[in-house]
Amino acid sequence: MNTKKAITVSILYFISLLVFLPTKYHGFDVQCWLGWTIDNYQKGLGHVYEGSTNYPPFIHYCFFLFSKFQGSVENIERNIVYIKVFPLFFDFLGAFALFFFLRRGKPDYDIPLFLLVNAAYLYNSYLWGQFDSIYTAFVLFSFLLALREKGTWSMIFYILALNMKIQAIIFLPLLSLVLLPQCLRKPLRITQYLLAAVAMQVVILIPWIITGSVGKVWQVAVGSVDFYPKVSMGALNIWELIISRTQLEGEDTQLLWGMTYKQFGLLNFCIASFFALFPLLLASLKVWRKQMTFNEDYQRLFFLSAALIALVFYYFNTQMHERYCHPAMILFFAYCWYIRNYWLYILFSIAYFLSLEKAGKLLYLPNYNTMIFKGWFVSIIFAIILLISYYQLYRKFQLKNEWAAIRKKAAI
């Protein structure tokens, strides 16, 4: 399929999804969207933090735009289900970003568009009505631009991601490793990238700077940590395997081996992140040392490391919602495209779909009490994905040789 045909088919597919947009959604989440959209309509964008919102700024641009299209509170209430158009649009943007990034000289470059027929990929936006796809797309744009050595634009999109979801912070070490060779070659780029980030942040905050509400934006950002101090907010992660159901529903200040659950989760996340990023650190130093570009081997390693970061964040930490591993979907897909083996992506799709449907029950399936929807069962699938991913990470990349070369250069 050529590019023109792929774009045409995808546009028609997007329109058909809008025509048959389901009226089902996650009630609590969309009720929040409704209240915040009405606040945007009645008070204006710069005053929305005078209400009950606990989300970062960028999502309110979506609500503000939607409210202006509706033109009245009555229309907003009647048509709130169409708020799904925003995250669904970014699902398509993410797939197309990958499509254009991978297409150079590849006979099967159009395969990334098959993301768009994956029920697990679209579920969060199309059925649930959540907005994780927007920050996922911004994170992906940032990654792809960094791999193309366009660090300034990469930082701009990273700031957009951070202003959509605070948890985008977990990808900063990963992004830094890609920007590292560029900054080592030209140290002044560090200043350039930081200035771009600051400028983008100021632009985003203009409505609240004008109204003097920046302090409230900061309070929301800081307050998002420990907003729900529970062990689990629906995530089917490691906690499903090591504590009881009663403990899962309790606060994460309970003790395990002399640490609170939260501390234990953070410690394991940090350890798992280190081992996910260490091969990429060596690869980045090799790129700098040999004055190389980010070739396919590096890109393959990068996407696997990125997918691991997204998954270990979800799998080990407390306070996780069932959808917090959403970015791993497209990152695993990208890695699997490089190795031409899609089992990791398929396994993740199954686990993620089961996790979302167990929490939302939006398809009204008859078998929620069967084994496949048990928390321990889905958690084990995620654990298997992690084990396979780490095995591939350390088997495929020649870490021993790279580490020896770095030590040899340091000795000189």
Short mmCIF file of C-alpha atoms in Angstrom, two decimals:
data_model
loop_
_atom_site.label_atom_id
_atom_site.label_comp_id
_atom_site.label_asym_id
_atom_site.label_seq_id
_atom_site.Cartn_x
_atom_site.Cartn_y
_atom_site.Cartn_z
CA MET A 1 0.00 0.00 0.00
CA ASN A 2 1.46 3.36 -1.01
CA THR A 3 1.43 6.38 1.30
CA LYS A 4 -1.45 8.15 -0.41
CA LYS A 5 -3.65 5.07 -0.28
CA ALA A 6 -2.73 4.38 3.36
CA ILE A 7 -3.69 7.92 4.36
CA THR A 8 -6.99 7.78 2.43
CA VAL A 9 -7.99 4.43 3.94
CA SER A 10 -7.09 5.63 7.44
CA ILE A 11 -9.13 8.83 7.07
CA LEU A 12 -12.15 6.83 5.92
CA TYR A 13 -11.64 4.44 8.82
CA PHE A 14 -11.45 7.35 11.28
CA ILE A 15 -14.68 8.81 9.91
CA SER A 16 -16.41 5.43 10.19
CA LEU A 17 -15.34 5.16 13.83
CA LEU A 18 -16.84 8.58 14.49
CA VAL A 19 -20.09 7.61 12.77
CA PHE A 20 -20.39 4.55 15.00
CA LEU A 21 -18.94 6.17 18.11
CA PRO A 22 -20.21 4.15 21.10
CA THR A 23 -22.24 5.99 23.70
CA LYS A 24 -20.66 3.86 26.45
CA TYR A 25 -17.90 5.35 28.57
CA HIS A 26 -16.38 5.18 32.02
CA GLY A 27 -18.94 7.10 34.05
CA PHE A 28 -16.70 8.71 36.68
CA ASP A 29 -14.04 9.87 34.21
CA VAL A 30 -16.44 11.36 31.70
CA GLN A 31 -18.41 13.07 34.45
CA CYS A 32 -15.16 14.80 35.37
CA TRP A 33 -14.68 15.82 31.72
CA LEU A 34 -18.24 17.17 31.72
CA GLY A 35 -17.73 19.30 34.81
CA TRP A 36 -14.38 20.64 33.67
CA THR A 37 -15.69 21.40 30.17
CA ILE A 38 -18.56 23.38 31.65
CA ASP A 39 -16.07 25.22 33.89
CA ASN A 40 -14.02 26.10 30.80
CA TYR A 41 -17.12 27.34 29.03
CA GLN A 42 -18.46 29.42 31.90
CA LYS A 43 -15.27 30.67 33.56
CA GLY A 44 -12.77 30.60 30.70
CA LEU A 45 -9.55 28.67 30.32
CA GLY A 46 -7.56 30.91 32.66
CA HIS A 47 -9.98 30.37 35.56
CA VAL A 48 -10.56 26.62 35.30
CA TYR A 49 -8.23 25.88 38.23
CA GLU A 50 -10.63 27.73 40.49
CA GLY A 51 -12.77 24.59 40.27
CA SER A 52 -12.15 20.95 41.16
CA THR A 53 -9.79 19.92 38.37
CA ASN A 54 -6.74 17.82 39.22
CA TYR A 55 -5.31 17.47 35.70
CA PRO A 56 -2.39 19.35 34.11
CA PRO A 57 -2.99 22.27 31.73
CA PHE A 58 -2.99 20.75 28.25
CA ILE A 59 -6.12 18.68 28.71
CA HIS A 60 -8.03 21.87 29.43
CA TYR A 61 -7.17 23.19 25.99
CA CYS A 62 -9.13 20.19 24.67
CA PHE A 63 -12.07 20.90 26.98
CA PHE A 64 -12.00 24.61 26.14
CA LEU A 65 -12.01 23.91 22.40
CA PHE A 66 -14.81 21.36 22.77
CA SER A 67 -16.90 23.81 24.81
CA LYS A 68 -16.55 26.50 22.15
CA PHE A 69 -17.71 24.07 19.46
CA GLN A 70 -20.77 23.17 21.55
CA GLY A 71 -21.73 26.76 22.35
CA SER A 72 -23.93 26.08 25.38
CA VAL A 73 -24.05 24.08 28.59
CA GLU A 74 -27.01 22.11 27.24
CA ASN A 75 -25.07 21.05 24.14
CA ILE A 76 -22.04 20.14 26.24
CA GLU A 77 -24.18 17.89 28.45
CA ARG A 78 -25.91 16.34 25.45
CA ASN A 79 -22.76 15.71 23.42
CA ILE A 80 -20.10 15.01 26.02
CA VAL A 81 -19.56 11.53 24.58
CA TYR A 82 -17.95 13.20 21.55
CA ILE A 83 -15.07 14.33 23.77
CA LYS A 84 -13.66 10.94 22.74
CA VAL A 85 -12.77 12.50 19.38
CA PHE A 86 -9.69 14.13 20.91
CA PRO A 87 -7.94 11.00 22.25
CA LEU A 88 -9.07 8.96 19.25
CA PHE A 89 -7.48 11.51 16.92
CA PHE A 90 -4.19 11.18 18.80
CA ASP A 91 -4.38 7.38 18.57
CA PHE A 92 -4.29 7.89 14.80
CA LEU A 93 -1.57 10.55 15.02
CA GLY A 94 0.66 8.19 17.02
CA ALA A 95 0.22 5.38 14.51
CA PHE A 96 0.96 7.75 11.61
CA ALA A 97 4.04 9.16 13.33
CA LEU A 98 5.41 5.63 13.55
CA PHE A 99 4.30 4.96 9.98
CA PHE A 100 6.32 7.89 8.60
CA PHE A 101 9.30 7.24 10.88
CA LEU A 102 9.68 3.61 9.81
CA ARG A 103 8.87 3.90 6.14
CA ARG A 104 12.33 4.77 4.79
CA GLY A 105 13.34 2.01 2.40
CA LYS A 106 11.23 -0.66 4.09
CA PRO A 107 8.88 -2.91 2.10
CA ASP A 108 6.44 -3.32 5.01
CA TYR A 109 6.48 0.20 6.40
CA ASP A 110 2.67 0.42 6.33
CA ILE A 111 2.33 -2.27 9.01
CA PRO A 112 2.20 0.30 11.88
CA LEU A 113 -1.25 1.32 10.63
CA PHE A 114 -2.51 -2.09 11.77
CA LEU A 115 -2.30 -0.66 15.28
CA LEU A 116 -5.55 1.07 14.46
CA VAL A 117 -7.53 -2.18 14.20
CA ASN A 118 -6.29 -3.45 17.56
CA ALA A 119 -9.14 -3.32 20.09
CA ALA A 120 -6.64 -3.01 22.96
CA TYR A 121 -5.03 0.04 21.32
CA LEU A 122 -8.33 1.89 20.78
CA TYR A 123 -10.22 0.72 23.88
CA ASN A 124 -8.91 3.43 26.21
CA SER A 125 -10.03 6.24 23.88
CA TYR A 126 -12.91 4.80 21.89
CA LEU A 127 -14.78 2.99 24.66
CA TRP A 128 -13.42 4.24 27.99
CA GLY A 129 -13.12 7.91 27.02
CA GLN A 130 -9.74 8.52 28.65
CA PHE A 131 -6.97 10.78 27.32
CA ASP A 132 -3.80 8.68 27.73
CA SER A 133 -3.34 8.53 23.96
CA ILE A 134 -2.59 12.27 23.82
CA TYR A 135 0.38 12.21 26.15
CA THR A 136 1.48 8.92 24.58
CA ALA A 137 1.52 10.57 21.15
CA PHE A 138 3.49 13.55 22.44
CA VAL A 139 6.03 11.25 24.11
CA LEU A 140 6.35 9.29 20.87
CA PHE A 141 6.83 12.49 18.82
CA SER A 142 9.54 13.55 21.26
CA PHE A 143 11.31 10.21 20.92
CA LEU A 144 11.14 10.12 17.13
CA LEU A 145 12.44 13.68 16.81
CA ALA A 146 15.29 12.93 19.21
CA LEU A 147 16.24 9.88 17.12
CA ARG A 148 16.30 12.18 14.08
CA GLU A 149 18.63 14.50 16.08
CA LYS A 150 16.06 17.29 16.25
CA GLY A 151 16.55 17.89 19.97
CA THR A 152 14.85 21.28 20.18
CA TRP A 153 11.58 20.01 18.76
CA SER A 154 11.94 16.86 20.83
CA MET A 155 12.01 18.90 24.03
CA ILE A 156 9.01 20.96 22.91
CA PHE A 157 6.89 17.83 22.47
CA TYR A 158 8.19 16.37 25.71
CA ILE A 159 6.97 19.47 27.58
CA LEU A 160 3.58 19.05 25.88
CA ALA A 161 3.50 15.45 27.12
CA LEU A 162 4.41 16.53 30.64
CA ASN A 163 1.62 19.11 30.59
CA MET A 164 -0.82 16.41 29.54
CA LYS A 165 0.20 13.77 32.09
CA ILE A 166 2.69 14.28 34.91
CA GLN A 167 3.78 10.63 34.62
CA ALA A 168 5.61 11.57 31.42
CA ILE A 169 8.43 12.39 33.84
CA ILE A 170 9.41 8.69 33.83
CA PHE A 171 10.63 9.06 30.24
CA LEU A 172 13.03 11.95 30.95
CA PRO A 173 16.08 9.71 31.71
CA LEU A 174 15.37 7.76 28.52
CA LEU A 175 15.10 10.91 26.42
CA SER A 176 18.24 12.29 28.04
CA LEU A 177 20.22 9.25 26.90
CA VAL A 178 19.22 9.90 23.29
CA LEU A 179 20.11 13.58 23.56
CA LEU A 180 23.38 12.76 25.36
CA PRO A 181 25.57 12.16 22.25
CA GLN A 182 24.29 15.38 20.68
CA CYS A 183 25.06 17.38 23.82
CA LEU A 184 28.51 15.80 24.23
CA ARG A 185 29.39 16.80 20.69
CA LYS A 186 28.07 20.35 21.10
CA PRO A 187 27.64 21.29 24.79
CA LEU A 188 25.83 24.51 23.92
CA ARG A 189 22.90 22.36 22.81
CA ILE A 190 22.07 21.74 26.46
CA THR A 191 21.23 25.43 26.83
CA GLN A 192 19.34 25.41 23.56
CA TYR A 193 17.20 22.45 24.59
CA LEU A 194 16.49 23.88 28.04
CA LEU A 195 15.48 27.24 26.58
CA ALA A 196 13.12 25.49 24.16
CA ALA A 197 11.55 23.58 27.05
CA VAL A 198 11.12 26.71 29.18
CA ALA A 199 9.68 28.68 26.26
CA MET A 200 7.14 25.95 25.51
CA GLN A 201 6.15 25.77 29.16
CA VAL A 202 5.60 29.53 29.29
CA VAL A 203 3.46 29.42 26.13
CA ILE A 204 1.27 26.66 27.61
CA LEU A 205 0.79 28.62 30.84
CA ILE A 206 -0.11 31.96 29.21
CA PRO A 207 -3.86 31.78 30.08
CA TRP A 208 -3.00 31.18 33.75
CA ILE A 209 -0.18 33.73 33.79
CA ILE A 210 -2.68 36.35 32.61
CA THR A 211 -5.15 35.47 35.38
CA GLY A 212 -2.48 35.00 38.04
CA SER A 213 -3.39 31.33 38.53
CA VAL A 214 0.00 29.74 37.86
CA GLY A 215 0.35 28.89 41.54
CA LYS A 216 -2.81 26.80 41.35
CA VAL A 217 -1.47 24.95 38.32
CA TRP A 218 1.65 24.13 40.30
CA GLN A 219 -0.45 22.96 43.26
CA VAL A 220 -2.30 20.54 40.97
CA ALA A 221 0.97 19.22 39.54
CA VAL A 222 2.47 18.65 42.99
CA GLY A 223 -0.80 17.38 44.43
CA SER A 224 -1.11 14.69 41.75
CA VAL A 225 1.49 12.71 43.71
CA ASP A 226 -0.32 10.71 46.40
CA PHE A 227 -3.69 12.00 45.17
CA TYR A 228 -4.95 8.41 45.53
CA PRO A 229 -2.60 6.85 48.13
CA LYS A 230 -3.89 3.33 47.53
CA VAL A 231 -1.86 0.23 46.76
CA SER A 232 -3.73 -0.22 43.50
CA MET A 233 -6.28 1.84 41.60
CA GLY A 234 -7.18 -1.04 39.29
CA ALA A 235 -3.75 -1.99 37.98
CA LEU A 236 -3.16 -5.73 37.64
CA ASN A 237 0.51 -5.63 38.54
CA ILE A 238 2.93 -7.29 40.95
CA TRP A 239 0.79 -6.37 43.94
CA GLU A 240 -1.85 -8.84 42.74
CA LEU A 241 0.68 -11.60 43.38
CA ILE A 242 2.23 -10.64 46.71
CA ILE A 243 -0.54 -9.21 48.92
CA SER A 244 -4.18 -9.97 49.67
CA ARG A 245 -7.25 -8.34 48.15
CA THR A 246 -7.95 -6.46 51.38
CA GLN A 247 -4.43 -5.04 51.39
CA LEU A 248 -4.74 -4.07 47.71
CA GLU A 249 -7.67 -1.84 48.55
CA GLY A 250 -5.84 -0.22 51.47
CA GLU A 251 -3.35 2.61 51.62
CA ASP A 252 0.22 2.14 50.44
CA THR A 253 1.65 3.20 53.79
CA GLN A 254 1.38 -0.42 55.00
CA LEU A 255 4.71 -2.10 55.71
CA LEU A 256 6.45 -4.84 53.75
CA TRP A 257 9.93 -6.02 54.82
CA GLY A 258 10.56 -2.81 56.76
CA MET A 259 9.42 -0.49 53.95
CA THR A 260 6.06 0.96 53.06
CA TYR A 261 4.43 -0.54 49.99
CA LYS A 262 5.07 2.73 48.16
CA GLN A 263 8.80 2.67 49.02
CA PHE A 264 9.08 -0.98 48.05
CA GLY A 265 7.41 -0.29 44.71
CA LEU A 266 9.58 2.74 43.97
CA LEU A 267 12.75 0.82 44.85
CA ASN A 268 11.85 -1.99 42.48
CA PHE A 269 10.89 0.49 39.77
CA CYS A 270 14.26 2.25 40.09
CA ILE A 271 16.19 -1.04 39.95
CA ALA A 272 14.16 -2.30 36.97
CA SER A 273 14.60 1.07 35.22
CA PHE A 274 18.37 0.97 35.70
CA PHE A 275 18.60 -2.42 34.01
CA ALA A 276 16.24 -1.26 31.26
CA LEU A 277 18.39 1.81 30.53
CA PHE A 278 21.93 0.50 31.04
CA PRO A 279 22.27 -1.05 27.54
CA LEU A 280 20.98 2.19 26.03
CA LEU A 281 23.55 4.19 28.01
CA LEU A 282 26.32 2.07 26.52
CA ALA A 283 24.83 2.41 23.05
CA SER A 284 24.56 6.20 23.41
CA LEU A 285 28.20 6.42 24.48
CA LYS A 286 29.13 4.32 21.45
CA VAL A 287 27.22 6.72 19.18
CA TRP A 288 29.17 9.61 20.69
CA ARG A 289 32.53 7.80 20.74
CA LYS A 290 32.34 6.67 17.10
CA GLN A 291 30.51 9.78 15.83
CA MET A 292 27.70 7.56 14.59
CA THR A 293 24.06 8.26 13.82
CA PHE A 294 21.18 6.47 15.50
CA ASN A 295 21.10 3.40 13.26
CA GLU A 296 18.54 0.59 13.25
CA ASP A 297 20.31 -1.35 15.99
CA TYR A 298 20.16 1.66 18.27
CA GLN A 299 16.52 2.35 17.40
CA ARG A 300 15.56 -1.25 18.10
CA LEU A 301 17.29 -1.08 21.47
CA PHE A 302 15.69 2.27 22.22
CA PHE A 303 12.11 1.14 21.63
CA LEU A 304 12.57 -1.97 23.76
CA SER A 305 14.05 0.10 26.59
CA ALA A 306 11.23 2.64 26.27
CA ALA A 307 8.55 -0.06 26.38
CA LEU A 308 10.20 -1.55 29.47
CA ILE A 309 10.24 1.80 31.26
CA ALA A 310 6.52 2.25 30.58
CA LEU A 311 5.73 -1.26 31.81
CA VAL A 312 7.92 -1.37 34.94
CA PHE A 313 6.45 1.97 36.02
CA TYR A 314 3.03 0.34 35.92
CA TYR A 315 4.07 -3.06 37.21
CA PHE A 316 5.99 -2.19 40.37
CA ASN A 317 4.60 1.09 41.67
CA THR A 318 1.61 1.61 43.91
CA GLN A 319 -1.26 4.02 43.09
CA MET A 320 -1.38 2.73 39.52
CA HIS A 321 -4.53 2.84 37.41
CA GLU A 322 -5.20 0.04 34.93
CA ARG A 323 -4.41 2.30 31.94
CA TYR A 324 -1.06 3.67 33.11
CA CYS A 325 0.86 1.26 30.91
CA HIS A 326 -0.84 2.59 27.76
CA PRO A 327 2.38 4.02 26.17
CA ALA A 328 3.96 0.56 26.24
CA MET A 329 1.54 -0.59 23.53
CA ILE A 330 2.94 1.50 20.69
CA LEU A 331 6.52 1.17 21.97
CA PHE A 332 6.36 -2.64 22.02
CA PHE A 333 4.84 -2.51 18.55
CA ALA A 334 7.75 -0.43 17.25
CA TYR A 335 10.30 -2.83 18.74
CA CYS A 336 8.47 -5.86 17.36
CA TRP A 337 8.38 -4.26 13.92
CA TYR A 338 12.18 -4.04 13.94
CA ILE A 339 12.67 -7.68 14.90
CA ARG A 340 9.77 -8.87 12.69
CA ASN A 341 8.32 -10.87 15.57
CA TYR A 342 5.11 -9.64 17.19
CA TRP A 343 4.61 -12.01 20.13
CA LEU A 344 5.54 -9.44 22.78
CA TYR A 345 3.10 -6.96 21.26
CA ILE A 346 0.35 -9.59 21.06
CA LEU A 347 0.89 -10.68 24.67
CA PHE A 348 0.84 -7.08 25.86
CA SER A 349 -2.34 -6.38 23.86
CA ILE A 350 -4.08 -9.33 25.51
CA ALA A 351 -3.00 -8.35 29.03
CA TYR A 352 -3.84 -4.68 28.54
CA PHE A 353 -7.25 -5.43 27.05
CA LEU A 354 -8.12 -7.80 29.91
CA SER A 355 -6.97 -5.21 32.43
CA LEU A 356 -9.14 -2.45 30.95
CA GLU A 357 -12.20 -4.61 30.43
CA LYS A 358 -11.97 -6.08 33.92
CA ALA A 359 -12.06 -2.55 35.33
CA GLY A 360 -14.57 -0.98 32.93
CA LYS A 361 -16.80 -3.92 31.92
CA LEU A 362 -17.89 -1.82 28.96
CA LEU A 363 -18.47 -4.80 26.68
CA TYR A 364 -20.79 -6.55 29.14
CA LEU A 365 -19.08 -9.89 28.68
CA PRO A 366 -20.51 -12.98 30.44
CA ASN A 367 -17.21 -14.36 31.78
CA TYR A 368 -15.75 -11.81 34.23
CA ASN A 369 -15.49 -14.50 36.91
CA THR A 370 -13.37 -16.83 34.80
CA MET A 371 -9.61 -17.24 35.09
CA ILE A 372 -8.66 -14.89 32.24
CA PHE A 373 -10.05 -11.92 34.17
CA LYS A 374 -8.41 -12.82 37.46
CA GLY A 375 -5.91 -10.24 38.62
CA TRP A 376 -3.18 -12.79 39.29
CA PHE A 377 -3.57 -14.26 35.80
CA VAL A 378 -3.16 -10.91 34.00
CA SER A 379 -0.30 -9.97 36.34
CA ILE A 380 1.52 -13.16 35.37
CA ILE A 381 1.15 -12.27 31.68
CA PHE A 382 2.72 -8.88 32.34
CA ALA A 383 5.52 -10.61 34.30
CA ILE A 384 6.18 -12.96 31.38
CA ILE A 385 6.39 -9.96 29.04
CA LEU A 386 8.94 -8.34 31.35
CA LEU A 387 11.07 -11.50 31.57
CA ILE A 388 11.09 -11.99 27.79
CA SER A 389 11.86 -8.29 27.24
CA TYR A 390 14.84 -8.26 29.61
CA TYR A 391 16.10 -11.50 28.12
CA GLN A 392 15.99 -10.02 24.62
CA LEU A 393 17.51 -6.77 25.84
CA TYR A 394 20.59 -8.47 27.24
CA ARG A 395 20.88 -11.26 24.70
CA LYS A 396 20.67 -9.29 21.49
CA PHE A 397 22.95 -6.38 22.32
CA GLN A 398 26.68 -6.88 22.80
CA LEU A 399 26.98 -5.30 26.21
CA LYS A 400 30.20 -7.01 27.18
CA ASN A 401 32.08 -5.70 24.15
CA GLU A 402 30.68 -2.18 24.55
CA TRP A 403 31.49 -2.03 28.25
CA ALA A 404 35.06 -3.25 27.57
CA ALA A 405 35.55 -0.58 24.89
CA ILE A 406 34.37 2.19 27.23
CA ARG A 407 36.64 1.01 30.03
CA LYS A 408 39.56 0.81 27.63
CA LYS A 409 38.98 4.36 26.41
CA ALA A 410 38.66 5.61 30.01
CA ALA A 411 42.01 3.96 30.88
CA ILE A 412 43.71 5.78 28.01
#
